[in-house]
Structures are given as structure tokens and as C-alpha cells.
Tab-separated table of C-alpha atoms and ligand atoms in Angstrom:
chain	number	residue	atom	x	y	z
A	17	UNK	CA	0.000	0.000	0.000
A	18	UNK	CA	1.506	3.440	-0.957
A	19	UNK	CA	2.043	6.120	1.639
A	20	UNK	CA	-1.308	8.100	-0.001
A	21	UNK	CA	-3.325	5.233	0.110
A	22	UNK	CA	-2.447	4.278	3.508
A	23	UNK	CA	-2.883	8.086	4.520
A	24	UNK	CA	-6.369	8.171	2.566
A	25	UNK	CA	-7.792	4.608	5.019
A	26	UNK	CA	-6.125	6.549	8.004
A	27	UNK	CA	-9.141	9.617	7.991
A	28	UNK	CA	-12.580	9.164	9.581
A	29	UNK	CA	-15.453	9.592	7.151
A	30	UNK	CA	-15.736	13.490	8.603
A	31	UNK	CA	-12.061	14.079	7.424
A	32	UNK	CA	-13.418	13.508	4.015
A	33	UNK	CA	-12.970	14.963	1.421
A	34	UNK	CA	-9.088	16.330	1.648
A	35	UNK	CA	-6.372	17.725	0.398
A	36	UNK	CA	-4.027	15.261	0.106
A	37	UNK	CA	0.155	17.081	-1.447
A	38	UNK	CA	2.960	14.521	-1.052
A	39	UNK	CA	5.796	17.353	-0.600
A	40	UNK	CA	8.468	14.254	-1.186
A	41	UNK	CA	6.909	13.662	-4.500
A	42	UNK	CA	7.097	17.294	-5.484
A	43	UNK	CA	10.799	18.249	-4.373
A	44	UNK	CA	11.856	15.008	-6.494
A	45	UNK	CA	9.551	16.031	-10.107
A	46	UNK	CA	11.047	19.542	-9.304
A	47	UNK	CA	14.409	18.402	-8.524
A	48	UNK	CA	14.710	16.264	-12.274
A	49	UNK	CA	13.295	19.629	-13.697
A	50	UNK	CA	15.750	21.471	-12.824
A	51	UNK	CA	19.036	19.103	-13.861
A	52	UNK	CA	17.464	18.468	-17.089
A	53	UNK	CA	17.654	22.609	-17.613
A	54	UNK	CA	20.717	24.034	-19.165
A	55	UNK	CA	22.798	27.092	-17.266
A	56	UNK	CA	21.460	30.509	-17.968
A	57	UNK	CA	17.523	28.887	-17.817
A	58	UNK	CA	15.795	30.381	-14.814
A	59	UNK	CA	12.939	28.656	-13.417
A	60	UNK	CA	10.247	30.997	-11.921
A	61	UNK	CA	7.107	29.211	-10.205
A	62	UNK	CA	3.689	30.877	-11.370
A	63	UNK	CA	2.061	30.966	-8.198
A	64	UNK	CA	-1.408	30.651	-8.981
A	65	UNK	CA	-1.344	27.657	-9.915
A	66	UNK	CA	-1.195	26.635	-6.442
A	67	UNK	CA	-0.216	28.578	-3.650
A	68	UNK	CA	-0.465	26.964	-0.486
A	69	UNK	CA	2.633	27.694	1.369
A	70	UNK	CA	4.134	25.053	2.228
A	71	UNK	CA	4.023	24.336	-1.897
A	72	UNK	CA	6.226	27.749	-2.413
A	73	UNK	CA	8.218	26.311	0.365
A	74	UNK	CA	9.129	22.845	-0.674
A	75	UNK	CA	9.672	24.220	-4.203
A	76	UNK	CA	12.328	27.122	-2.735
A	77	UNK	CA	15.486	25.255	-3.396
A	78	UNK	CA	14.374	24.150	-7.131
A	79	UNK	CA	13.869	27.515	-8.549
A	80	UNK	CA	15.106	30.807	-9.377
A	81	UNK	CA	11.871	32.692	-7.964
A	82	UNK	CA	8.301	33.196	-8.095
A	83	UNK	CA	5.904	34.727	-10.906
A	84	UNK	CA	2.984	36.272	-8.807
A	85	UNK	CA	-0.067	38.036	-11.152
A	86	UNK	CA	-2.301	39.991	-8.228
A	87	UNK	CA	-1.612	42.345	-5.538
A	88	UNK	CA	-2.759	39.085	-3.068
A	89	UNK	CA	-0.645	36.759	-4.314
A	90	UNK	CA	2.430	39.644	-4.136
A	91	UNK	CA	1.634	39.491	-0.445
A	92	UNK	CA	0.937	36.079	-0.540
A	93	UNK	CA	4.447	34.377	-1.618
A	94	UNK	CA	6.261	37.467	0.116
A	95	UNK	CA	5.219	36.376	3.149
A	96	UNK	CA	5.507	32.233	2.694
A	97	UNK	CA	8.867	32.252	1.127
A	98	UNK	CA	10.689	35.719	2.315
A	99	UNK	CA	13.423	37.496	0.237
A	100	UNK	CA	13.175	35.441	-2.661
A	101	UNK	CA	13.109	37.359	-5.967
A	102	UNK	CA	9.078	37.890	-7.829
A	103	UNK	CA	7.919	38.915	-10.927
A	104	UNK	CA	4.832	40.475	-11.031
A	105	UNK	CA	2.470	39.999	-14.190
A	106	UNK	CA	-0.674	40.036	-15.022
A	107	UNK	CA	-3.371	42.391	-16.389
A	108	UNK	CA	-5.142	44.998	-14.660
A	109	UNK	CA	-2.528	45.717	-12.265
A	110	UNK	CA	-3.884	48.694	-9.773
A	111	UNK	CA	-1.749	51.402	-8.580
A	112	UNK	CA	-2.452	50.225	-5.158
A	113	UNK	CA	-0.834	46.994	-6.315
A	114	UNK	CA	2.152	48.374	-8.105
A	115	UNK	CA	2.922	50.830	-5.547
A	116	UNK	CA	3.221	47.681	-2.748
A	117	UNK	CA	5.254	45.768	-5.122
A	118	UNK	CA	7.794	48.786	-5.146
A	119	UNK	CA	7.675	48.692	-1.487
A	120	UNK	CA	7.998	45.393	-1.952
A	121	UNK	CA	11.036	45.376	-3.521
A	122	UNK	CA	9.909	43.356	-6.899
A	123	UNK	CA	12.517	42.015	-9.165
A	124	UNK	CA	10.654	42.698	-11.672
A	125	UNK	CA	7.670	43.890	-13.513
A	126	UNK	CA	5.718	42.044	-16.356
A	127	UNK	CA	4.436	45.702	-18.273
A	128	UNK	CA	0.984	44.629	-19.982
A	129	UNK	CA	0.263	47.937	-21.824
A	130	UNK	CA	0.904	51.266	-22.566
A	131	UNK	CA	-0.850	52.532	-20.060
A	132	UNK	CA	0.506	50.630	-17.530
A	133	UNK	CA	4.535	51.494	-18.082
A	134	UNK	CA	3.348	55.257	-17.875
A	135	UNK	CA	1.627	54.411	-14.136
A	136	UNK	CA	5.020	52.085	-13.284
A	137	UNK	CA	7.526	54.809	-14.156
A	138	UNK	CA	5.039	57.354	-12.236
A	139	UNK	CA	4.854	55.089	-9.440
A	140	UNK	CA	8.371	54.106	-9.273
A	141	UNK	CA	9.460	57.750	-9.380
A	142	UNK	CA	7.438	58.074	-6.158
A	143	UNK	CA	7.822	55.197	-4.149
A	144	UNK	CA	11.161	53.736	-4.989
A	145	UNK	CA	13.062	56.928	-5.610
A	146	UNK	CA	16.815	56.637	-6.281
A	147	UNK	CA	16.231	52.585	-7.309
A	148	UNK	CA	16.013	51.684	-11.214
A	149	UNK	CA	13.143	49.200	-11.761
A	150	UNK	CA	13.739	46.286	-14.195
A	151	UNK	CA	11.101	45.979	-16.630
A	152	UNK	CA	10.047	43.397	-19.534
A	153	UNK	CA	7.260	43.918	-21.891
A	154	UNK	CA	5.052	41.177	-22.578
A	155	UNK	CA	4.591	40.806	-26.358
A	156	UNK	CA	1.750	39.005	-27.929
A	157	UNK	CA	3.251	37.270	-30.475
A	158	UNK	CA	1.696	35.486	-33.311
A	159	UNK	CA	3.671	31.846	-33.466
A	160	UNK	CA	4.229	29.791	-36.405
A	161	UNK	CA	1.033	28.365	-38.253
A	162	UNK	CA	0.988	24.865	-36.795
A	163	UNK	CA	2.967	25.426	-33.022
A	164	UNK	CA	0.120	25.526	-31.243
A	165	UNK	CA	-2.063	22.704	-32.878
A	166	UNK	CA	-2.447	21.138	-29.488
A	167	UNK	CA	-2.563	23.959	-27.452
A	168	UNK	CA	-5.724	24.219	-24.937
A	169	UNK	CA	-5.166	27.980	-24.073
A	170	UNK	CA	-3.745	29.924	-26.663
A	171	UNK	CA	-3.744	33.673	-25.752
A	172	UNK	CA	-0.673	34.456	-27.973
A	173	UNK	CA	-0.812	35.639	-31.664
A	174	UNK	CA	-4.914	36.578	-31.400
A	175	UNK	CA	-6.696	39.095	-30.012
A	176	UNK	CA	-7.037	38.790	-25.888
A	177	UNK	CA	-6.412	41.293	-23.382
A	178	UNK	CA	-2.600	39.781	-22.179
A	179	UNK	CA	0.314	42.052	-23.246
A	180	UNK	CA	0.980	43.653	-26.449
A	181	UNK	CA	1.017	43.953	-29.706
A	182	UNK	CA	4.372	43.201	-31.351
A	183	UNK	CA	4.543	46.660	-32.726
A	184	UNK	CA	3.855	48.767	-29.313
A	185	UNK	CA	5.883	46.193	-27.575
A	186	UNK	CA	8.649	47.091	-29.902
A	187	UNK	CA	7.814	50.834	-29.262
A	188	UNK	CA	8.048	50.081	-25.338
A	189	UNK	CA	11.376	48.438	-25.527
A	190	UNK	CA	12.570	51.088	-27.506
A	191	UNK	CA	11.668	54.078	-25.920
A	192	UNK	CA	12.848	52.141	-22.533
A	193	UNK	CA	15.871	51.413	-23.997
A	194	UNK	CA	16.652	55.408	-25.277
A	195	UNK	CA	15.881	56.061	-21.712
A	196	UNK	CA	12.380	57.894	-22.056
A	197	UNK	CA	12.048	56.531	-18.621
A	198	UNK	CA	14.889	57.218	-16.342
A	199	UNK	CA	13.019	54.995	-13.245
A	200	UNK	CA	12.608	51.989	-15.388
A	201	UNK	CA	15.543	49.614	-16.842
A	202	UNK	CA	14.886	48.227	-19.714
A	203	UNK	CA	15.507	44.004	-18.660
A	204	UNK	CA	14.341	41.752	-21.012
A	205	UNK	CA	11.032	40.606	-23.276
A	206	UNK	CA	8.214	38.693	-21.713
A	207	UNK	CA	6.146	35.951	-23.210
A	208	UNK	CA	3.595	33.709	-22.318
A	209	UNK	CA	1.688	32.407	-25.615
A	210	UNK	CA	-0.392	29.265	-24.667
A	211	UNK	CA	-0.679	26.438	-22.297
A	212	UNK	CA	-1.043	22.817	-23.077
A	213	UNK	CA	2.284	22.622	-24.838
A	214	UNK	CA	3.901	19.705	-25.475
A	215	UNK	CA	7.967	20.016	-25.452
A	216	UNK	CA	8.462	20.478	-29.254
A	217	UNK	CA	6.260	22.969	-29.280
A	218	UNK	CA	7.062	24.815	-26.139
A	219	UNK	CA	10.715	24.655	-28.037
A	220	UNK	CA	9.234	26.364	-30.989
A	221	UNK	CA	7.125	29.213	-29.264
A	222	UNK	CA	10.769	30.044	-27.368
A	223	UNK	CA	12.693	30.119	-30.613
A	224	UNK	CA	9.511	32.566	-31.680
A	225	UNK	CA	9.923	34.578	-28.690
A	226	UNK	CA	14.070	34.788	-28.216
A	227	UNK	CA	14.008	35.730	-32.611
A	228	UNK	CA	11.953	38.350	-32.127
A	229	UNK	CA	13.371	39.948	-29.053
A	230	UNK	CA	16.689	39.595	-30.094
A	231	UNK	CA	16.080	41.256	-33.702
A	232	UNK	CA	14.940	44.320	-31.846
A	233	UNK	CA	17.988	45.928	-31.579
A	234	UNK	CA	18.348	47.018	-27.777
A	235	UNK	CA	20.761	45.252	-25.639
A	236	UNK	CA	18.538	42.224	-22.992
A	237	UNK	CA	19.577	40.659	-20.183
A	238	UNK	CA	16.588	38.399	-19.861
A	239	UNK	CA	14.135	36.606	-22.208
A	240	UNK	CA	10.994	35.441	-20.314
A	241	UNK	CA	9.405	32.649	-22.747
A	242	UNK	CA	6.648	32.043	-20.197
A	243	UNK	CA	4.910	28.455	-18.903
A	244	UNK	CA	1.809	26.505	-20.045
A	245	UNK	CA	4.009	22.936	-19.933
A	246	UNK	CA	1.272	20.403	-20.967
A	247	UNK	CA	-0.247	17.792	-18.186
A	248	UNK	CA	-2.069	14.897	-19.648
A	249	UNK	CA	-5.456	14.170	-17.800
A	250	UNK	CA	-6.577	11.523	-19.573
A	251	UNK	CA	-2.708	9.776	-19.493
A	252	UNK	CA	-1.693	10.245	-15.692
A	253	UNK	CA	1.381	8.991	-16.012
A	254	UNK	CA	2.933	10.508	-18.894
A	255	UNK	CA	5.284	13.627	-18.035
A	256	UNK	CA	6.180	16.885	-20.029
A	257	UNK	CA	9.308	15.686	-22.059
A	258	UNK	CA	11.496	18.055	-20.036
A	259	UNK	CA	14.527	16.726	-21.432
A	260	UNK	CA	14.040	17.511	-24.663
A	261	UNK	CA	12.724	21.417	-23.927
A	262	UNK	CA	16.047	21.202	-21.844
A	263	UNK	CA	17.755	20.731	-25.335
A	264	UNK	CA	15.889	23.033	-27.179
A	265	UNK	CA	16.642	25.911	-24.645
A	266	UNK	CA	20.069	25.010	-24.603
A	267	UNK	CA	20.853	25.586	-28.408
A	268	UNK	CA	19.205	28.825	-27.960
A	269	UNK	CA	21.144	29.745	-24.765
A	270	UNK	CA	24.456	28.621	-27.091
A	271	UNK	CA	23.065	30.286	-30.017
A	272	UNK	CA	22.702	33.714	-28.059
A	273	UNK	CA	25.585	33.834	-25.141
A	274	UNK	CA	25.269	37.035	-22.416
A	275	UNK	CA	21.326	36.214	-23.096
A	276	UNK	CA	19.862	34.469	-19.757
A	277	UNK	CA	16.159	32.436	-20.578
A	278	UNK	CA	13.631	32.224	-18.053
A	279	UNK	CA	10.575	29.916	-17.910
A	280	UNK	CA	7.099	30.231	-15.625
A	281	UNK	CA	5.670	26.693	-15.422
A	282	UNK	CA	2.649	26.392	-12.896
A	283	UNK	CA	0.506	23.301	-14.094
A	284	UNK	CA	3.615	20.917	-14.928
A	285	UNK	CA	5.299	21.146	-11.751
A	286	UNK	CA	2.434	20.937	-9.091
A	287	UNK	CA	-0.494	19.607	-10.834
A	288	UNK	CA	1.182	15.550	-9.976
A	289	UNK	CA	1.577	16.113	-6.231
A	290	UNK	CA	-1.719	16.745	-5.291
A	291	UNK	CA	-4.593	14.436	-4.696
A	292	UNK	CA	-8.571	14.935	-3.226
A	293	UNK	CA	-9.518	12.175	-1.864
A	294	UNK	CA	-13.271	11.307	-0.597
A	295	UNK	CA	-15.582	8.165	-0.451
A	296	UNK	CA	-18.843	7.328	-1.727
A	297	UNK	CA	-21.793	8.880	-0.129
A	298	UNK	CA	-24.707	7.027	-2.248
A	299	UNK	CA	-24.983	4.635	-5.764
A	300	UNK	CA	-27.869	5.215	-7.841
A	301	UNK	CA	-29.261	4.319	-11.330
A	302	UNK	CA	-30.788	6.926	-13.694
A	303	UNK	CA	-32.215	6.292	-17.060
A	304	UNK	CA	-29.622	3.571	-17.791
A	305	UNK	CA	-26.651	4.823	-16.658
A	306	UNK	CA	-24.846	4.380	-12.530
A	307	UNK	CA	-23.917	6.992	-10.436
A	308	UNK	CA	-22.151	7.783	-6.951
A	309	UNK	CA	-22.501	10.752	-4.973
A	310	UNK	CA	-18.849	11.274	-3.106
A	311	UNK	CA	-18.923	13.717	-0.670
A	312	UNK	CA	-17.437	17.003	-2.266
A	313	UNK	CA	-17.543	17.956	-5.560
A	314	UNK	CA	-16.415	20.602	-8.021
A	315	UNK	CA	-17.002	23.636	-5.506
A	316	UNK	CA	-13.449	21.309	-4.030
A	317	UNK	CA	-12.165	20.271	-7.661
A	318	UNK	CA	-13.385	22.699	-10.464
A	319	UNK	CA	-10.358	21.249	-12.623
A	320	UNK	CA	-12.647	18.479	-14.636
A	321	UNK	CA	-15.602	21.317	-14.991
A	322	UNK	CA	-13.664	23.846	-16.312
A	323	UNK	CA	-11.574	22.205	-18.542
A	324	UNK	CA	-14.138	19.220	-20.096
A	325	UNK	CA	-12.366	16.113	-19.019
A	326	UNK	CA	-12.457	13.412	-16.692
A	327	UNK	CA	-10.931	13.648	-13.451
A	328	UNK	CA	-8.015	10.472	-12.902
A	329	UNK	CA	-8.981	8.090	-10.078
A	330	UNK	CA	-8.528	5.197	-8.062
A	331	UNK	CA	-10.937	3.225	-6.075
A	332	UNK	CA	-9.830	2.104	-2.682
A	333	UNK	CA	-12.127	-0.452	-1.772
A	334	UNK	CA	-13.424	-0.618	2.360
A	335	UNK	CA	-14.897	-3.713	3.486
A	336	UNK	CA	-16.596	-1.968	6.480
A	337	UNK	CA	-19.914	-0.704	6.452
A	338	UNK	CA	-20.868	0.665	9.721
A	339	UNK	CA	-24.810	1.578	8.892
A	340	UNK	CA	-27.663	-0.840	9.963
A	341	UNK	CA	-29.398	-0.168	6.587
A	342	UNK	CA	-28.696	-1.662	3.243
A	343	UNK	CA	-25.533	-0.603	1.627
A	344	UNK	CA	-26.094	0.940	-2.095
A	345	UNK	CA	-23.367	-0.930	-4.924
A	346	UNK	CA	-23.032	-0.348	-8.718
A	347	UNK	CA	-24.622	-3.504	-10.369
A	348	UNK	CA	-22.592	-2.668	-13.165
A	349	UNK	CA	-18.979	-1.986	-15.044
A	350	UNK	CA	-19.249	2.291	-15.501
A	351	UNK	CA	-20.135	4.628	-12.721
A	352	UNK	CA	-20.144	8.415	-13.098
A	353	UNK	CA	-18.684	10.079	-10.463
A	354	UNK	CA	-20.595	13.066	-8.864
A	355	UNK	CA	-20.303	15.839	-6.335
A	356	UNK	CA	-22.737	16.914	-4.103
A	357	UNK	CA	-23.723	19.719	-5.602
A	358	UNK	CA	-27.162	20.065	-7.041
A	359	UNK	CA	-26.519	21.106	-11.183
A	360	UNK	CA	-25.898	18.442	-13.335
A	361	UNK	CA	-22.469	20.299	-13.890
A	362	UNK	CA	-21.229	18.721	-10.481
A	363	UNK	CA	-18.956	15.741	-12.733
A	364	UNK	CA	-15.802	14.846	-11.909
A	365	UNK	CA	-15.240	12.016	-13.747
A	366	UNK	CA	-17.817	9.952	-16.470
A	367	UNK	CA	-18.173	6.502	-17.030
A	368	UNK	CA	-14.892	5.563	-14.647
A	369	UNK	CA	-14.476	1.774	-14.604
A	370	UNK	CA	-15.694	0.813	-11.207
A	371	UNK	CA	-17.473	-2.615	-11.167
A	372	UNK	CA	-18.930	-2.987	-7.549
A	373	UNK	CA	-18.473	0.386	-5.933
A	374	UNK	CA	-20.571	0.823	-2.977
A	375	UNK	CA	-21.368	3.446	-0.704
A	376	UNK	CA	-18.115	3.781	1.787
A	377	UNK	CA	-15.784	3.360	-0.630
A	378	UNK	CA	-12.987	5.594	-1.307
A	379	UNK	CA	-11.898	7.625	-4.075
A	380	UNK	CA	-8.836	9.186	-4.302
A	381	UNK	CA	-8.417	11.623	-7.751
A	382	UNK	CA	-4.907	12.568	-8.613
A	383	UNK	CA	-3.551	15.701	-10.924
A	384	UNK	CA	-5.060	18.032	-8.256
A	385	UNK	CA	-2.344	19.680	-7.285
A	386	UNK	CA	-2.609	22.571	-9.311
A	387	UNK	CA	-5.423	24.629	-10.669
A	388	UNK	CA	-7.908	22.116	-8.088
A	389	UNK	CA	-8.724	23.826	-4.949
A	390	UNK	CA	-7.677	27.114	-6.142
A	391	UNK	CA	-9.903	27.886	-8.465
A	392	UNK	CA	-13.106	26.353	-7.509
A	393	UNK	CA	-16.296	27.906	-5.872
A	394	UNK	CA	-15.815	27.144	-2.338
A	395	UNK	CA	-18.943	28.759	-1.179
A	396	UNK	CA	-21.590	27.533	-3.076
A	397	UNK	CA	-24.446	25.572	-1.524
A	398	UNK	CA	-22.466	25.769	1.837
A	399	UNK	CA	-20.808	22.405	2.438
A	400	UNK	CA	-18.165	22.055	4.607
A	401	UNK	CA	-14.480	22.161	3.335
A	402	UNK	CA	-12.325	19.769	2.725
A	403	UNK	CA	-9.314	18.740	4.998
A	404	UNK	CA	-5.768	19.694	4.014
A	405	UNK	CA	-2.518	17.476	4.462
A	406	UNK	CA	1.273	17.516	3.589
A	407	UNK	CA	2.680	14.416	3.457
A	408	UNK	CA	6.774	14.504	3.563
A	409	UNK	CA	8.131	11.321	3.793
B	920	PLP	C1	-0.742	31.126	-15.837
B	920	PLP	C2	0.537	31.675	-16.278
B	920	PLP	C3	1.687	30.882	-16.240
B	920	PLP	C4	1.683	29.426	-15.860
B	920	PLP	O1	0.987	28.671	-16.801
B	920	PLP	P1	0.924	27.054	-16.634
B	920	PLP	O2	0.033	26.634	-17.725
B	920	PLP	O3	0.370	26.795	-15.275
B	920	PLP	O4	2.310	26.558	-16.750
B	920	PLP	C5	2.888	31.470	-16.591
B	920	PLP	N1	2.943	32.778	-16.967
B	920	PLP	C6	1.857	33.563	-17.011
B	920	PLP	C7	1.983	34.976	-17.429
B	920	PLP	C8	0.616	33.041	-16.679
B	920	PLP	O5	-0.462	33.824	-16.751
């Protein structure tokens, strides 16, 4: 029996549903990340795809920093992992926000707009006087026809409200690098095109990215070519060929020496250490097809709503059944898995093989360790939330 599944039988049925993050698990998939990545490649952590604390923690020694998008999360990974260097991103920063982050002390600053470079340089002028502020412009970048065929998220190369144009990038990295701003250093390019990439085409988006910011002509310290490593739902097991981006980036960090890469990965470094476990509450039939209620649901594990698929899981079977009435099985090979929630949206997994699952049974669904707890709808319909644990074996 594995350390999850022993952890999973250890909880009471009012433990249930929980949070289970093996922290051993995730310092070894982030150690082989990082020795498969050449010198001059920078890992930063995007934070929202999970930011529990002890995540930031356990990931410290395996990268370079942290990519935080809101004013919250700024204060957030600040305050769980202390002194280590952030990038802050996203759109719709507030001067509020910006004006902490310079208190802050931020590395650096992902500039979405026009706009927003005018506010930074006013900002910086005011509350980090005397201090230069490194700077990248994100640039949204049309790839080549074909890169991002399997792509789930593109918001490069179309129109979306992320970054810039290539042309009023180009304007913003010139006029930073003529010194129209004297607060603001110009540092590098940012990019962050799609998500769902497999290796070969995360390889050709960075090619896409380091071209274009190296034909513009200003001297760079940094290229950001952004995250969106793919994770395979419906093939748990199979990884992000890291090795082979690892060779990718490293012709490009040969190809362009003095020129340091950076990449943001969220999904493919958390999304395998996480599981939400639960048993069976109740097995029903309707019009022809099986169904258990687990206790949870999507307001837990929005993951499988939000992106269309089936959630991965794993039946642990428990021969106890404490109730005096009749305990409710699936008479057949398929059972849906639902939450408790009352919209027929409340799936986290269709048609899962399950032959005999009864009421009491646990489930245990894996890939939840990023974009799982996070982003779902905690509040709705009022159940009680689920349980959290670090296991570090
Ligand atoms: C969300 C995001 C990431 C991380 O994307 P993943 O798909 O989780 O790897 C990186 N950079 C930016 C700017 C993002 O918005």
C-alpha cells in the first residue's frame, strides 16, 4: 500500500474529502526539472497555480523565484517564502498593487500595456526613488502556423487582453531602452503564448519569442518565454518531455551567449503532487446509466468542470460498512462520479471503470495539485471544506 493510500484509510469519514500534497513527491519532479535545464535557464514558479505555502516552500530550493499576477498573491508568496526574488504579471494591475510591489522590492515587472509602463515609471518615481526598476514587456506574439495545434489555451498571436502587440511592444522596448524613462531599466522581453504545450512545441514558441526579441535591436539581459508545460489528464502517467525542452533551450542559450532564458511553469510542476480524496456517499441508477454521490464535488475540484475532461482516479475499496441499513453498490462496469452539488455540472469524472463500488468506498483523484482547490467555488451551496494534508516522507 503506498504512503497516499495508507494516509487516505487513516481519515474518519468526517475528514473527508481532503487535500491530500505529497511534498516528497514534489521536491523530487522539481528536482529532475531542474538538472534536465541548461545554465542561464531560470525557473520561476507561477504561483497561482497553487499557492499553499508550504508548496512555495518545498519548491524554494528548485527555482530561481516566483511569478505572482495579483496584488494578493504579491503578499501572498512574500510572506511564505521571504526574500526570494518575484515577478509580477498580469493584467489589470492597480496602482495600489504596483505601488506595494515597489515597497515590496519586486525584481521585476511584467508591463501589460501602454498605459501601464506610464503608471510604473510614475509610481516608481514616487515610491522607490533613487532605485532603477527592471522591466520586460510582454509581447503578444503570433507563433508559427501549426505550433500551437495542441494547445488548450492559446492567448498568444490573437486578439485577448494579455500584453501587447508586437509593434507597441517594440515601441516600449525602444523608448525604454533610449531612456524615455529614467526609473525603469529596460531588462528583457516577456512571453507567455499558450498552455497545453507539449515540449516540441514549447521549443518552438521560445525560438519565436528569443528571434523576435533579439532582432529588436536594444541590448537584454533576460528573455521570459513564459509556462503553459502540458499535463495529460486523460494519461496520468505521462510527463512533459522536459529533457528535450532542456535541449531546445540550450541551443538557444548557445546560439545567443550574455542572453539568460527564463521559464514560468505552474501546471507541470504541481499539478502531480496533489490528490482529493473522498468516499462514496450514495450509488444510484438513472435512465440507464450508474452513479455515486462522493462527498465534495467541483465547488473542491473545479479542474474536470472547467476544462471538459475526466478527473483520474482510483478506487480504494473498504470492506466496512458501519450503517444498519442496506448498503447501495453499482450492479454494473461504468459509474459516473458526482459531487454533491445540485446542477448536473457537479462531474468529476464519467463513465470511470468501477465494477462494484458501494457506498463507503474511497476515491482518491490525482492531478489536483494545481489549478484544483484554487480555483473552484468554495462557497456555493455551503458544504463544509475539505481537509488539508502535507505528506513529507
Ligand atoms: C498562468 C501563467 C503561467 C503558468 O501557466 P501554466 O500553464 O500553469 O504553466 C505562466 N505565466 C503567465 C503569465 C501566466 O499567466
Amino acid at each position: 500500500m503506498t504512503v497516499l493510500d495508507a494516509h487516505v484509510r487513516s481519515l474518519t469519514s468526517d475528514q473527508l474529502p481532503a487535500y491530500v500534497y505529497d511534498l516528497a513527491a514534489l521536491r523530487a519532479h522539481a528536482a529532475t526539472v531542474r538538472d534536465v535545464l541548461p545554465e542561464r535557464v531560470e525557473v520561476y514558479y507561477a504561483a497561482k497555480a497553487n499557492p499553499e505555502p508550504e508548496i512555495l516552500a518545498a519548491l524554494g530550493p528548485y527555482v530561481d523565484g516566483y511569478e505572482v499576477s495579483s496584488g494578493g498573491e504579491l503578499a501572498h508568496v512574500a510572506k511564505a517564502v521571504p526574500g526570494r526574488p518575484l515577478a509580477f504579471g498580469g493584467p489589470g494591475k492597480t496602482p495600489d498593487e504596483v505601488a506595494a510591489a515597489l515597497e515590496l522590492g519586486v525584481e521585476r515587472f511584467h508591463v501589460e500595456s501602454g498605459y501601464e509602463l506610464r503608471m510604473l515609471a510614475e509610481s516608481a518615481r514616487r515610491y522607490a526613488p533613487g532605485r532603477r526598476v527592471a522591466v520586460l514587456p510582454r509581447v503578444n506574439l503570433p507563433v508559427p502556423d501549426g505550433s500551437l495545434a495542441g494547445s488548450s489555451l492559446a492567448m498568444g498571436g490573437r486578439p485577448t487582453p494579455f500584453g501587447m502587440e508586437p509593434e507597441q511592444a517594440r515601441e516600449v522596448a525602444v523608448a525604454l531602452a533610449e531612456g524615455a524613462y529614467p526609473q525603469l531599466e529596460l531588462r528583457g522581453v516577456h512571453a507567455h503564448l499558450a498552455s497545453g504545450l507539449e515540449a516540441a512545441e514549447q521549443v518552438r514558441v521560445a525560438e519565436t519569442v528569443v528571434s523576435w526579441a533579439t532582432g529588436l535591436g536594444v541590448p537584454l539581459a533576460e528573455v521570459n518565454v513564459g509556462g503553459g508545460m502540458t499535463v495529460d489528464y486523460a494519461d496520468p502517467q505521462r510527463r512533459f518531455d522536459w529533457a528535450a525542452y532542456g535541449e531546445g533551450l540550450a541551443r538557444l542559450t548557445e546560439a545567443h551567449p550574455g542572453l539568460t532564458l527564463r521559464i514560468e511553469p505552474g501546471r507541470a510542476l504541481t499539478a502531480y503532487c496533489g490528490w482529493y480524496a473522498t468516499e462514496v456517499l450514495d450509488v444510484k441508477r438513472s435512465h440507464g446509466e450508474e452513479f455515486a454521490v462522493v462527498r465534495g464535488g467541483t465547488h473542491h475540484l473545479r479542474t474536470p468542470a472547467t476544462k471538459g475532461h475526466d478527473q483520474p482516479c482510483s478506487v480504494l475499496a473498504v470492506e466496512s460498512w458501519p450503517h444498519p441499513w442496506p448498503r447501495p453498490e453499482a450492479g454494473g462496469e461504468r459509474v459516473t462520479l458526482a459531487g454533491q452539488l445540485c446542477t448536473p455540472k457537479d462531474v468529476l469524472a464519467r463513465r470511470v471503470p468501477a465494477p462494484g463500488l458501494r457506498a463507503g468506498d474511497r476515491v482518491v483523484f490525482s492531478l489536483a495539485g494545481a489549478y484544483a482547490w484554487n480555483i473552484s467555488h468554495h462557497d456555493f451551496l455551503m458544504h463544509p471544506r475539505p481537509g488539508f494534508h502535507f505528506l513529507d516522507a
